[in-house]
């Protein structure tokens, strides 16, 4: 990582935290720090599950509990079971909490305007466009890619989403029963692995690899949700799968794909994959690729 990149990120963080008032003990002059105000905002008029808040904000459960307790003591929030289910806790706003939320909403608009007001129209457009780009890139950096058991409900949901997605794009649809099988036991170490991409604990992508004996490793079921497409998540997933195989001694990796997946084909070519002769009898494949993991 280049030192000047790290320095630029740190400089940007200092500027933003100062400009938005994150350093103030009383954020927007409302008598509470930013963390409490942000939590109140995230709960919102409709309420939210505590587990979802923890994942969305990336907070330690103990710290989140302390923040909620403070807001409860201030009469702004209530926390209780969801529909009588003690396993799920829900935070909701009281009447005073809803009034405070509305005031925060108004003051947030005023803060945003104070950022834009000193600039002319051209610079406002540049700033807003730059903010949108920074936001997208930051979201991409927040995506985690980690091994996941293939039977995990999140992994199952991603594989089902993959099947729905390709079924819309393939000329003849997609029936998993007619495709070469990808069995759970083939995606459990040491036979292989399934990697899950998550954003705020929610699944947004997957990819799997089979580690064949005496043959190249084989990539399967690479999928990225529409919500994070264009953020480089597919390329990151591909790289993680390649790294997984290389670290376990495989010198080559291969995959098959359908002719309608033009973005994926372009990604494979850009990543150094070369087209080879068919190495399987996959019904839905039109292209077969291989890449050396050596050198």
Short mmCIF file of N, CA, C and O in Angstrom, two decimals, residues 13-143:
data_model
loop_
_atom_site.label_atom_id
_atom_site.label_comp_id
_atom_site.label_asym_id
_atom_site.label_seq_id
_atom_site.Cartn_x
_atom_site.Cartn_y
_atom_site.Cartn_z
N UNK A 13 -10.26 12.01 6.23
CA UNK A 13 -11.03 11.71 7.43
C UNK A 13 -11.01 12.88 8.41
O UNK A 13 -12.04 13.21 9.02
N UNK A 14 -9.85 13.52 8.56
CA UNK A 14 -9.77 14.65 9.49
C UNK A 14 -10.65 15.81 9.01
O UNK A 14 -11.35 16.45 9.80
N UNK A 15 -10.61 16.07 7.71
CA UNK A 15 -11.41 17.17 7.16
C UNK A 15 -12.90 16.91 7.34
O UNK A 15 -13.66 17.79 7.76
N UNK A 16 -13.33 15.70 7.02
CA UNK A 16 -14.76 15.38 7.09
C UNK A 16 -15.26 15.41 8.53
O UNK A 16 -16.32 15.98 8.81
N UNK A 17 -14.53 14.79 9.45
CA UNK A 17 -15.00 14.76 10.84
C UNK A 17 -15.12 16.17 11.41
O UNK A 17 -16.05 16.47 12.16
N UNK A 18 -14.18 17.06 11.02
CA UNK A 18 -14.28 18.45 11.48
C UNK A 18 -15.46 19.16 10.84
O UNK A 18 -16.23 19.84 11.52
N UNK A 19 -15.64 18.98 9.52
CA UNK A 19 -16.68 19.74 8.80
C UNK A 19 -18.08 19.34 9.22
O UNK A 19 -19.00 20.17 9.25
N UNK A 20 -18.31 18.07 9.54
CA UNK A 20 -19.66 17.64 9.89
C UNK A 20 -19.93 17.72 11.39
O UNK A 20 -21.01 17.36 11.85
N UNK A 21 -18.95 18.16 12.15
CA UNK A 21 -19.17 18.33 13.58
C UNK A 21 -19.07 17.06 14.39
O UNK A 21 -19.58 16.99 15.52
N UNK A 22 -18.39 16.03 13.87
CA UNK A 22 -18.29 14.76 14.58
C UNK A 22 -17.45 14.87 15.84
O UNK A 22 -17.54 14.01 16.73
N UNK A 23 -16.63 15.92 15.94
CA UNK A 23 -15.76 16.08 17.10
C UNK A 23 -16.48 16.74 18.29
O UNK A 23 -15.96 16.74 19.40
N UNK A 24 -17.65 17.29 18.05
CA UNK A 24 -18.37 17.99 19.11
C UNK A 24 -19.01 17.00 20.09
O UNK A 24 -19.55 15.96 19.68
N UNK A 25 -18.96 17.33 21.39
CA UNK A 25 -19.63 16.50 22.39
C UNK A 25 -21.14 16.55 22.24
O UNK A 25 -21.85 15.62 22.62
N UNK A 26 -21.64 17.67 21.72
CA UNK A 26 -23.07 17.83 21.54
C UNK A 26 -23.34 18.03 20.05
O UNK A 26 -23.35 19.15 19.54
N UNK A 27 -23.56 16.91 19.36
CA UNK A 27 -23.72 16.94 17.90
C UNK A 27 -24.95 17.75 17.53
O UNK A 27 -26.05 17.54 18.05
N UNK A 28 -24.76 18.72 16.65
CA UNK A 28 -25.83 19.62 16.20
C UNK A 28 -26.53 20.32 17.35
O UNK A 28 -27.74 20.61 17.30
N UNK A 29 -25.76 20.55 18.44
CA UNK A 29 -26.27 21.27 19.61
C UNK A 29 -27.51 20.61 20.20
O UNK A 29 -28.42 21.29 20.69
N UNK A 30 -27.54 19.27 20.18
CA UNK A 30 -28.70 18.56 20.71
C UNK A 30 -28.40 17.85 22.04
O UNK A 30 -29.20 17.04 22.50
N UNK A 31 -27.23 18.12 22.63
CA UNK A 31 -26.95 17.60 23.96
C UNK A 31 -26.49 16.16 24.00
O UNK A 31 -26.47 15.55 25.08
N UNK A 32 -26.13 15.58 22.85
CA UNK A 32 -25.62 14.21 22.83
C UNK A 32 -24.58 14.07 21.73
O UNK A 32 -24.64 14.79 20.72
N UNK A 33 -23.63 13.16 21.90
CA UNK A 33 -22.58 12.99 20.88
C UNK A 33 -23.12 12.34 19.61
O UNK A 33 -24.25 11.83 19.57
N UNK A 34 -22.28 12.33 18.59
CA UNK A 34 -22.67 11.82 17.27
C UNK A 34 -23.16 10.38 17.33
O UNK A 34 -24.13 10.02 16.68
N UNK A 35 -22.49 9.53 18.11
CA UNK A 35 -22.87 8.11 18.14
C UNK A 35 -24.32 7.93 18.57
O UNK A 35 -25.07 7.14 17.98
N UNK A 36 -24.74 8.67 19.59
CA UNK A 36 -26.13 8.56 20.06
C UNK A 36 -27.10 9.11 19.01
O UNK A 36 -28.16 8.53 18.76
N UNK A 37 -26.73 10.24 18.40
CA UNK A 37 -27.60 10.84 17.39
C UNK A 37 -27.74 9.91 16.19
O UNK A 37 -28.84 9.75 15.64
N UNK A 38 -26.64 9.29 15.77
CA UNK A 38 -26.70 8.40 14.61
C UNK A 38 -27.55 7.17 14.92
O UNK A 38 -28.34 6.73 14.07
N UNK A 39 -27.41 6.63 16.12
CA UNK A 39 -28.23 5.47 16.50
C UNK A 39 -29.70 5.84 16.50
O UNK A 39 -30.55 5.09 16.00
N UNK A 40 -30.03 7.00 17.06
CA UNK A 40 -31.42 7.46 17.06
C UNK A 40 -31.95 7.56 15.63
O UNK A 40 -33.08 7.15 15.33
N UNK A 41 -31.13 8.10 14.74
CA UNK A 41 -31.53 8.24 13.35
C UNK A 41 -31.77 6.88 12.70
O UNK A 41 -32.74 6.69 11.97
N UNK A 42 -30.88 5.92 12.97
CA UNK A 42 -31.01 4.60 12.36
C UNK A 42 -32.23 3.85 12.86
O UNK A 42 -32.83 3.07 12.12
N UNK A 43 -32.59 4.05 14.11
CA UNK A 43 -33.81 3.41 14.62
C UNK A 43 -35.01 3.92 13.85
O UNK A 43 -35.84 3.15 13.37
N UNK A 44 -35.10 5.25 13.70
CA UNK A 44 -36.11 5.85 12.85
C UNK A 44 -37.53 5.66 13.35
O UNK A 44 -37.79 4.89 14.28
N UNK A 45 -38.48 6.34 12.71
CA UNK A 45 -39.89 6.24 13.12
C UNK A 45 -40.44 4.83 13.05
O UNK A 45 -41.38 4.48 13.77
N UNK A 46 -39.88 3.99 12.17
CA UNK A 46 -40.41 2.64 12.03
C UNK A 46 -39.79 1.62 12.95
O UNK A 46 -40.22 0.46 12.99
N UNK A 47 -38.78 2.01 13.74
CA UNK A 47 -38.10 1.07 14.63
C UNK A 47 -37.16 0.15 13.87
O UNK A 47 -37.14 0.13 12.63
N UNK A 48 -36.37 -0.63 14.61
CA UNK A 48 -35.40 -1.53 13.97
C UNK A 48 -34.98 -2.62 14.95
O UNK A 48 -34.96 -2.40 16.17
N UNK A 49 -34.68 -3.80 14.43
CA UNK A 49 -34.16 -4.87 15.26
C UNK A 49 -32.77 -4.50 15.76
O UNK A 49 -31.95 -3.94 15.02
N UNK A 50 -32.49 -4.83 17.01
CA UNK A 50 -31.20 -4.49 17.61
C UNK A 50 -30.06 -5.18 16.85
O UNK A 50 -29.01 -4.57 16.60
N UNK A 51 -30.26 -6.43 16.45
CA UNK A 51 -29.21 -7.14 15.71
C UNK A 51 -28.92 -6.45 14.38
O UNK A 51 -27.76 -6.36 13.96
N UNK A 52 -29.97 -5.95 13.72
CA UNK A 52 -29.77 -5.25 12.45
C UNK A 52 -29.02 -3.93 12.66
O UNK A 52 -28.17 -3.56 11.86
N UNK A 53 -29.33 -3.24 13.75
CA UNK A 53 -28.61 -2.01 14.07
C UNK A 53 -27.14 -2.29 14.30
O UNK A 53 -26.27 -1.53 13.84
N UNK A 54 -26.86 -3.33 15.04
CA UNK A 54 -25.47 -3.69 15.32
C UNK A 54 -24.71 -3.98 14.04
O UNK A 54 -23.58 -3.51 13.86
N UNK A 55 -25.33 -4.73 13.13
CA UNK A 55 -24.66 -5.05 11.88
C UNK A 55 -24.53 -3.82 10.99
O UNK A 55 -23.47 -3.59 10.38
N UNK A 56 -25.58 -3.01 10.91
CA UNK A 56 -25.58 -1.85 10.02
C UNK A 56 -24.54 -0.82 10.43
O UNK A 56 -23.90 -0.20 9.59
N UNK A 57 -24.38 -0.65 11.74
CA UNK A 57 -23.46 0.37 12.24
C UNK A 57 -22.08 -0.19 12.59
O UNK A 57 -21.17 0.57 12.91
N UNK A 58 -21.94 -1.52 12.55
CA UNK A 58 -20.66 -2.12 12.87
C UNK A 58 -20.24 -1.90 14.31
O UNK A 58 -19.05 -1.70 14.59
N UNK A 59 -21.20 -1.95 15.24
CA UNK A 59 -20.92 -1.65 16.64
C UNK A 59 -20.78 -2.93 17.46
O UNK A 59 -21.48 -3.92 17.22
N UNK A 60 -19.90 -2.90 18.43
CA UNK A 60 -19.79 -3.96 19.42
C UNK A 60 -21.11 -4.04 20.20
O UNK A 60 -21.72 -3.01 20.52
N UNK A 61 -21.54 -5.26 20.51
CA UNK A 61 -22.84 -5.43 21.17
C UNK A 61 -22.89 -4.72 22.53
O UNK A 61 -23.92 -4.15 22.90
N UNK A 62 -21.78 -4.73 23.26
CA UNK A 62 -21.76 -4.05 24.55
C UNK A 62 -21.90 -2.55 24.41
O UNK A 62 -22.65 -1.90 25.17
N UNK A 63 -21.20 -1.98 23.43
CA UNK A 63 -21.27 -0.53 23.20
C UNK A 63 -22.67 -0.14 22.74
O UNK A 63 -23.23 0.87 23.19
N UNK A 64 -23.24 -0.96 21.84
CA UNK A 64 -24.60 -0.67 21.37
C UNK A 64 -25.59 -0.70 22.53
O UNK A 64 -26.48 0.15 22.63
N UNK A 65 -25.44 -1.66 23.42
CA UNK A 65 -26.34 -1.76 24.57
C UNK A 65 -26.23 -0.51 25.45
O UNK A 65 -27.25 -0.01 25.95
N UNK A 66 -25.01 -0.01 25.63
CA UNK A 66 -24.83 1.20 26.44
C UNK A 66 -25.48 2.41 25.77
O UNK A 66 -26.11 3.24 26.44
N UNK A 67 -25.32 2.52 24.46
CA UNK A 67 -25.96 3.62 23.75
C UNK A 67 -27.47 3.55 23.86
O UNK A 67 -28.15 4.57 24.10
N UNK A 68 -28.04 2.36 23.68
CA UNK A 68 -29.49 2.19 23.78
C UNK A 68 -29.98 2.51 25.18
O UNK A 68 -31.04 3.14 25.36
N UNK A 69 -29.20 2.09 26.18
CA UNK A 69 -29.60 2.35 27.56
C UNK A 69 -29.65 3.85 27.84
O UNK A 69 -30.57 4.35 28.51
N UNK A 70 -28.67 4.58 27.30
CA UNK A 70 -28.65 6.03 27.49
C UNK A 70 -29.87 6.67 26.85
O UNK A 70 -30.54 7.54 27.43
N UNK A 71 -30.20 6.25 25.62
CA UNK A 71 -31.36 6.80 24.93
C UNK A 71 -32.66 6.42 25.64
O UNK A 71 -33.63 7.20 25.66
N UNK A 72 -32.69 5.21 26.21
CA UNK A 72 -33.86 4.80 27.00
C UNK A 72 -34.01 5.69 28.24
O UNK A 72 -35.11 6.15 28.56
N UNK A 73 -32.89 5.92 28.93
CA UNK A 73 -32.93 6.74 30.14
C UNK A 73 -33.34 8.18 29.82
O UNK A 73 -33.91 8.86 30.68
N UNK A 74 -33.05 8.63 28.60
CA UNK A 74 -33.46 9.98 28.18
C UNK A 74 -34.91 10.03 27.72
O UNK A 74 -35.40 11.09 27.31
N UNK A 75 -35.58 8.87 27.73
CA UNK A 75 -36.98 8.83 27.33
C UNK A 75 -37.22 8.90 25.84
O UNK A 75 -38.33 9.22 25.40
N UNK A 76 -36.19 8.57 25.05
CA UNK A 76 -36.30 8.68 23.59
C UNK A 76 -36.55 7.34 22.90
O UNK A 76 -37.07 7.31 21.78
N UNK A 77 -36.20 6.25 23.57
CA UNK A 77 -36.22 4.94 22.93
C UNK A 77 -36.77 3.90 23.89
O UNK A 77 -36.58 3.99 25.10
N UNK A 78 -37.46 2.91 23.34
CA UNK A 78 -37.85 1.72 24.10
C UNK A 78 -37.26 0.50 23.41
O UNK A 78 -37.12 0.48 22.18
N UNK A 79 -36.88 -0.50 24.19
CA UNK A 79 -36.32 -1.73 23.65
C UNK A 79 -37.07 -2.90 24.26
O UNK A 79 -37.22 -2.99 25.49
N UNK A 80 -37.57 -3.80 23.40
CA UNK A 80 -38.32 -4.94 23.90
C UNK A 80 -38.38 -6.05 22.88
O UNK A 80 -37.86 -5.92 21.77
N UNK A 81 -39.01 -7.16 23.25
CA UNK A 81 -39.11 -8.29 22.33
C UNK A 81 -40.01 -7.98 21.15
O UNK A 81 -40.93 -7.16 21.24
N UNK A 82 -39.72 -8.63 20.03
CA UNK A 82 -40.52 -8.44 18.81
C UNK A 82 -41.70 -9.39 18.83
O UNK A 82 -41.52 -10.60 18.74
N UNK A 83 -42.90 -8.84 18.97
CA UNK A 83 -44.10 -9.68 18.93
C UNK A 83 -44.10 -10.78 19.96
O UNK A 83 -44.60 -11.87 19.71
N UNK A 84 -43.50 -10.53 21.12
CA UNK A 84 -43.46 -11.54 22.16
C UNK A 84 -42.33 -12.53 22.02
O UNK A 84 -42.16 -13.40 22.89
N UNK A 85 -41.54 -12.44 20.97
CA UNK A 85 -40.42 -13.35 20.76
C UNK A 85 -39.19 -12.77 21.47
O UNK A 85 -38.57 -11.82 20.99
N UNK A 86 -38.85 -13.33 22.62
CA UNK A 86 -37.75 -12.82 23.40
C UNK A 86 -36.40 -12.96 22.74
O UNK A 86 -35.42 -12.34 23.17
N UNK A 87 -36.31 -13.79 21.70
CA UNK A 87 -35.02 -13.98 21.02
C UNK A 87 -34.68 -12.81 20.12
O UNK A 87 -33.52 -12.63 19.74
N UNK A 88 -35.67 -12.02 19.74
CA UNK A 88 -35.45 -10.88 18.85
C UNK A 88 -35.85 -9.60 19.57
O UNK A 88 -36.99 -9.44 20.00
N UNK A 89 -34.90 -8.68 19.74
CA UNK A 89 -35.19 -7.41 20.40
C UNK A 89 -35.32 -6.31 19.36
O UNK A 89 -34.59 -6.25 18.38
N UNK A 90 -36.28 -5.44 19.62
CA UNK A 90 -36.57 -4.34 18.70
C UNK A 90 -36.49 -3.02 19.46
O UNK A 90 -36.99 -2.90 20.58
N UNK A 91 -35.85 -2.04 18.83
CA UNK A 91 -35.79 -0.69 19.38
C UNK A 91 -36.78 0.19 18.65
O UNK A 91 -36.90 0.13 17.42
N UNK A 92 -37.53 0.99 19.38
CA UNK A 92 -38.50 1.91 18.78
C UNK A 92 -38.41 3.28 19.43
O UNK A 92 -37.91 3.42 20.55
N UNK A 93 -38.88 4.30 18.74
CA UNK A 93 -38.85 5.66 19.25
C UNK A 93 -40.11 5.94 20.06
O UNK A 93 -41.22 5.54 19.67
N UNK A 94 -39.94 6.66 21.16
CA UNK A 94 -41.08 7.17 21.91
C UNK A 94 -41.59 8.43 21.21
O UNK A 94 -41.03 8.88 20.20
N UNK A 95 -42.63 9.03 21.76
CA UNK A 95 -43.10 10.29 21.20
C UNK A 95 -42.01 11.35 21.22
O UNK A 95 -41.80 12.08 20.24
N UNK A 96 -41.29 11.43 22.35
CA UNK A 96 -40.18 12.38 22.44
C UNK A 96 -39.08 12.01 21.46
O UNK A 96 -38.41 12.88 20.88
N UNK A 97 -38.87 10.70 21.27
CA UNK A 97 -37.85 10.25 20.32
C UNK A 97 -38.18 10.63 18.90
O UNK A 97 -37.30 11.03 18.12
N UNK A 98 -39.47 10.52 18.54
CA UNK A 98 -39.87 10.91 17.18
C UNK A 98 -39.70 12.40 16.96
O UNK A 98 -39.29 12.85 15.88
N UNK A 99 -39.98 13.20 18.00
CA UNK A 99 -39.79 14.65 17.89
C UNK A 99 -38.30 14.97 17.73
O UNK A 99 -37.92 15.85 16.94
N UNK A 100 -37.46 14.26 18.49
CA UNK A 100 -36.01 14.48 18.38
C UNK A 100 -35.50 14.05 17.01
O UNK A 100 -34.63 14.70 16.42
N UNK A 101 -36.03 12.94 16.50
CA UNK A 101 -35.64 12.46 15.17
C UNK A 101 -35.98 13.51 14.11
O UNK A 101 -35.18 13.80 13.22
N UNK A 102 -37.17 14.11 14.22
CA UNK A 102 -37.57 15.13 13.25
C UNK A 102 -36.66 16.35 13.34
O UNK A 102 -36.31 16.96 12.32
N UNK A 103 -36.26 16.71 14.56
CA UNK A 103 -35.36 17.85 14.72
C UNK A 103 -33.98 17.54 14.12
O UNK A 103 -33.36 18.39 13.47
N UNK A 104 -33.50 16.33 14.34
CA UNK A 104 -32.22 15.92 13.74
C UNK A 104 -32.31 15.95 12.22
O UNK A 104 -31.36 16.35 11.53
N UNK A 105 -33.44 15.51 11.69
CA UNK A 105 -33.64 15.52 10.24
C UNK A 105 -33.55 16.95 9.70
O UNK A 105 -32.88 17.22 8.70
N UNK A 106 -34.21 17.88 10.38
CA UNK A 106 -34.20 19.28 9.95
C UNK A 106 -32.78 19.87 10.04
O UNK A 106 -32.31 20.52 9.10
N UNK A 107 -32.11 19.60 11.14
CA UNK A 107 -30.76 20.16 11.31
C UNK A 107 -29.74 19.51 10.37
O UNK A 107 -28.76 20.15 9.98
N UNK A 108 -29.98 18.26 10.02
CA UNK A 108 -29.10 17.61 9.05
C UNK A 108 -29.22 18.28 7.68
O UNK A 108 -28.21 18.45 6.98
N UNK A 109 -30.44 18.64 7.29
CA UNK A 109 -30.63 19.39 6.06
C UNK A 109 -29.89 20.73 6.12
O UNK A 109 -29.25 21.15 5.15
N UNK A 110 -29.99 21.37 7.26
CA UNK A 110 -29.33 22.67 7.41
C UNK A 110 -27.81 22.53 7.34
O UNK A 110 -27.13 23.38 6.74
N UNK A 111 -27.27 21.45 7.93
CA UNK A 111 -25.82 21.21 7.86
C UNK A 111 -25.39 20.95 6.43
O UNK A 111 -24.37 21.48 5.96
N UNK A 112 -26.17 20.15 5.72
CA UNK A 112 -25.84 19.87 4.32
C UNK A 112 -25.85 21.16 3.50
O UNK A 112 -24.97 21.39 2.66
N UNK A 113 -26.83 22.01 3.75
CA UNK A 113 -26.90 23.26 3.01
C UNK A 113 -25.71 24.16 3.34
O UNK A 113 -25.16 24.84 2.48
N UNK A 114 -25.26 24.13 4.61
CA UNK A 114 -24.12 24.96 5.00
C UNK A 114 -22.84 24.52 4.30
O UNK A 114 -21.93 25.34 4.11
N UNK A 115 -22.76 23.25 3.92
CA UNK A 115 -21.62 22.75 3.16
C UNK A 115 -21.69 23.25 1.71
O UNK A 115 -20.69 23.65 1.12
N UNK A 116 -22.89 23.26 1.14
CA UNK A 116 -23.07 23.60 -0.27
C UNK A 116 -23.15 25.10 -0.51
O UNK A 116 -22.73 25.59 -1.56
N UNK A 117 -23.69 25.85 0.44
CA UNK A 117 -24.01 27.25 0.22
C UNK A 117 -22.82 28.12 -0.20
O UNK A 117 -22.96 28.97 -1.09
N UNK A 118 -21.63 27.94 0.37
CA UNK A 118 -20.52 28.81 -0.03
C UNK A 118 -20.01 28.57 -1.45
O UNK A 118 -19.23 29.38 -1.97
N UNK A 119 -20.42 27.48 -2.08
CA UNK A 119 -19.91 27.12 -3.40
C UNK A 119 -20.84 27.61 -4.50
O UNK A 119 -22.06 27.72 -4.30
N UNK A 120 -20.27 27.86 -5.68
CA UNK A 120 -21.13 28.19 -6.82
C UNK A 120 -21.72 26.89 -7.38
O UNK A 120 -21.37 25.79 -6.95
N UNK A 121 -22.64 27.03 -8.34
CA UNK A 121 -23.37 25.86 -8.85
C UNK A 121 -22.43 24.80 -9.41
O UNK A 121 -22.63 23.60 -9.20
N UNK A 122 -21.41 25.24 -10.16
CA UNK A 122 -20.50 24.27 -10.77
C UNK A 122 -19.76 23.48 -9.71
O UNK A 122 -19.62 22.24 -9.81
N UNK A 123 -19.30 24.16 -8.66
CA UNK A 123 -18.56 23.45 -7.61
C UNK A 123 -19.49 22.59 -6.76
O UNK A 123 -19.08 21.56 -6.24
N UNK A 124 -20.73 23.02 -6.59
CA UNK A 124 -21.69 22.17 -5.88
C UNK A 124 -21.89 20.85 -6.62
O UNK A 124 -21.91 19.77 -6.02
N UNK A 125 -22.04 20.92 -7.94
CA UNK A 125 -22.21 19.71 -8.72
C UNK A 125 -20.99 18.82 -8.62
O UNK A 125 -21.10 17.59 -8.51
N UNK A 126 -19.80 19.42 -8.64
CA UNK A 126 -18.57 18.64 -8.52
C UNK A 126 -18.50 17.96 -7.16
O UNK A 126 -18.13 16.78 -7.06
N UNK A 127 -18.85 18.69 -6.09
CA UNK A 127 -18.79 18.13 -4.75
C UNK A 127 -19.77 16.98 -4.59
O UNK A 127 -19.42 15.92 -4.07
N UNK A 128 -21.01 17.18 -5.05
CA UNK A 128 -22.02 16.13 -4.91
C UNK A 128 -21.63 14.89 -5.72
O UNK A 128 -21.78 13.76 -5.25
N UNK A 129 -21.11 15.08 -6.93
CA UNK A 129 -20.67 13.94 -7.74
C UNK A 129 -19.51 13.22 -7.06
O UNK A 129 -19.45 11.98 -7.04
N UNK A 130 -18.56 13.99 -6.51
CA UNK A 130 -17.42 13.38 -5.82
C UNK A 130 -17.87 12.62 -4.58
O UNK A 130 -17.38 11.52 -4.29
N UNK A 131 -18.84 13.18 -3.84
CA UNK A 131 -19.37 12.50 -2.66
C UNK A 131 -20.02 11.17 -3.04
O UNK A 131 -19.86 10.16 -2.34
N UNK A 132 -20.78 11.17 -4.13
CA UNK A 132 -21.44 9.94 -4.58
C UNK A 132 -20.41 8.88 -4.93
O UNK A 132 -20.57 7.69 -4.60
N UNK A 133 -19.33 9.29 -5.60
CA UNK A 133 -18.28 8.34 -5.96
C UNK A 133 -17.56 7.82 -4.72
O UNK A 133 -17.28 6.62 -4.60
N UNK A 134 -17.24 8.72 -3.79
CA UNK A 134 -16.59 8.30 -2.55
C UNK A 134 -17.48 7.32 -1.78
O UNK A 134 -17.02 6.31 -1.26
N UNK A 135 -18.78 7.62 -1.73
CA UNK A 135 -19.70 6.74 -1.01
C UNK A 135 -19.69 5.34 -1.61
O UNK A 135 -19.62 4.34 -0.89
N UNK A 136 -19.76 5.25 -2.93
CA UNK A 136 -19.77 3.94 -3.58
C UNK A 136 -18.47 3.18 -3.30
O UNK A 136 -18.49 1.98 -3.02
N UNK A 137 -17.35 3.89 -3.38
CA UNK A 137 -16.07 3.22 -3.13
C UNK A 137 -15.93 2.79 -1.67
O UNK A 137 -15.39 1.71 -1.38
N UNK A 138 -16.43 3.61 -0.76
CA UNK A 138 -16.39 3.23 0.64
C UNK A 138 -17.27 2.01 0.91
O UNK A 138 -16.90 1.12 1.68
N UNK A 139 -18.44 1.97 0.27
CA UNK A 139 -19.30 0.80 0.41
C UNK A 139 -18.57 -0.45 -0.08
O UNK A 139 -18.60 -1.50 0.55
N UNK A 140 -17.88 -0.32 -1.22
CA UNK A 140 -17.12 -1.45 -1.74
C UNK A 140 -16.06 -1.92 -0.75
O UNK A 140 -15.83 -3.13 -0.59
N UNK A 141 -15.41 -0.98 -0.07
CA UNK A 141 -14.36 -1.35 0.88
C UNK A 141 -14.93 -1.99 2.14
O UNK A 141 -14.20 -2.63 2.90
N UNK A 142 -16.23 -1.82 2.38
CA UNK A 142 -16.87 -2.39 3.56
C UNK A 142 -17.31 -3.84 3.35
O UNK A 142 -17.71 -4.52 4.30
N UNK A 143 -17.29 -4.31 2.10
CA UNK A 143 -17.71 -5.68 1.81
C UNK A 143 -16.63 -6.66 2.29
O UNK A 143 -15.45 -6.51 1.97
#
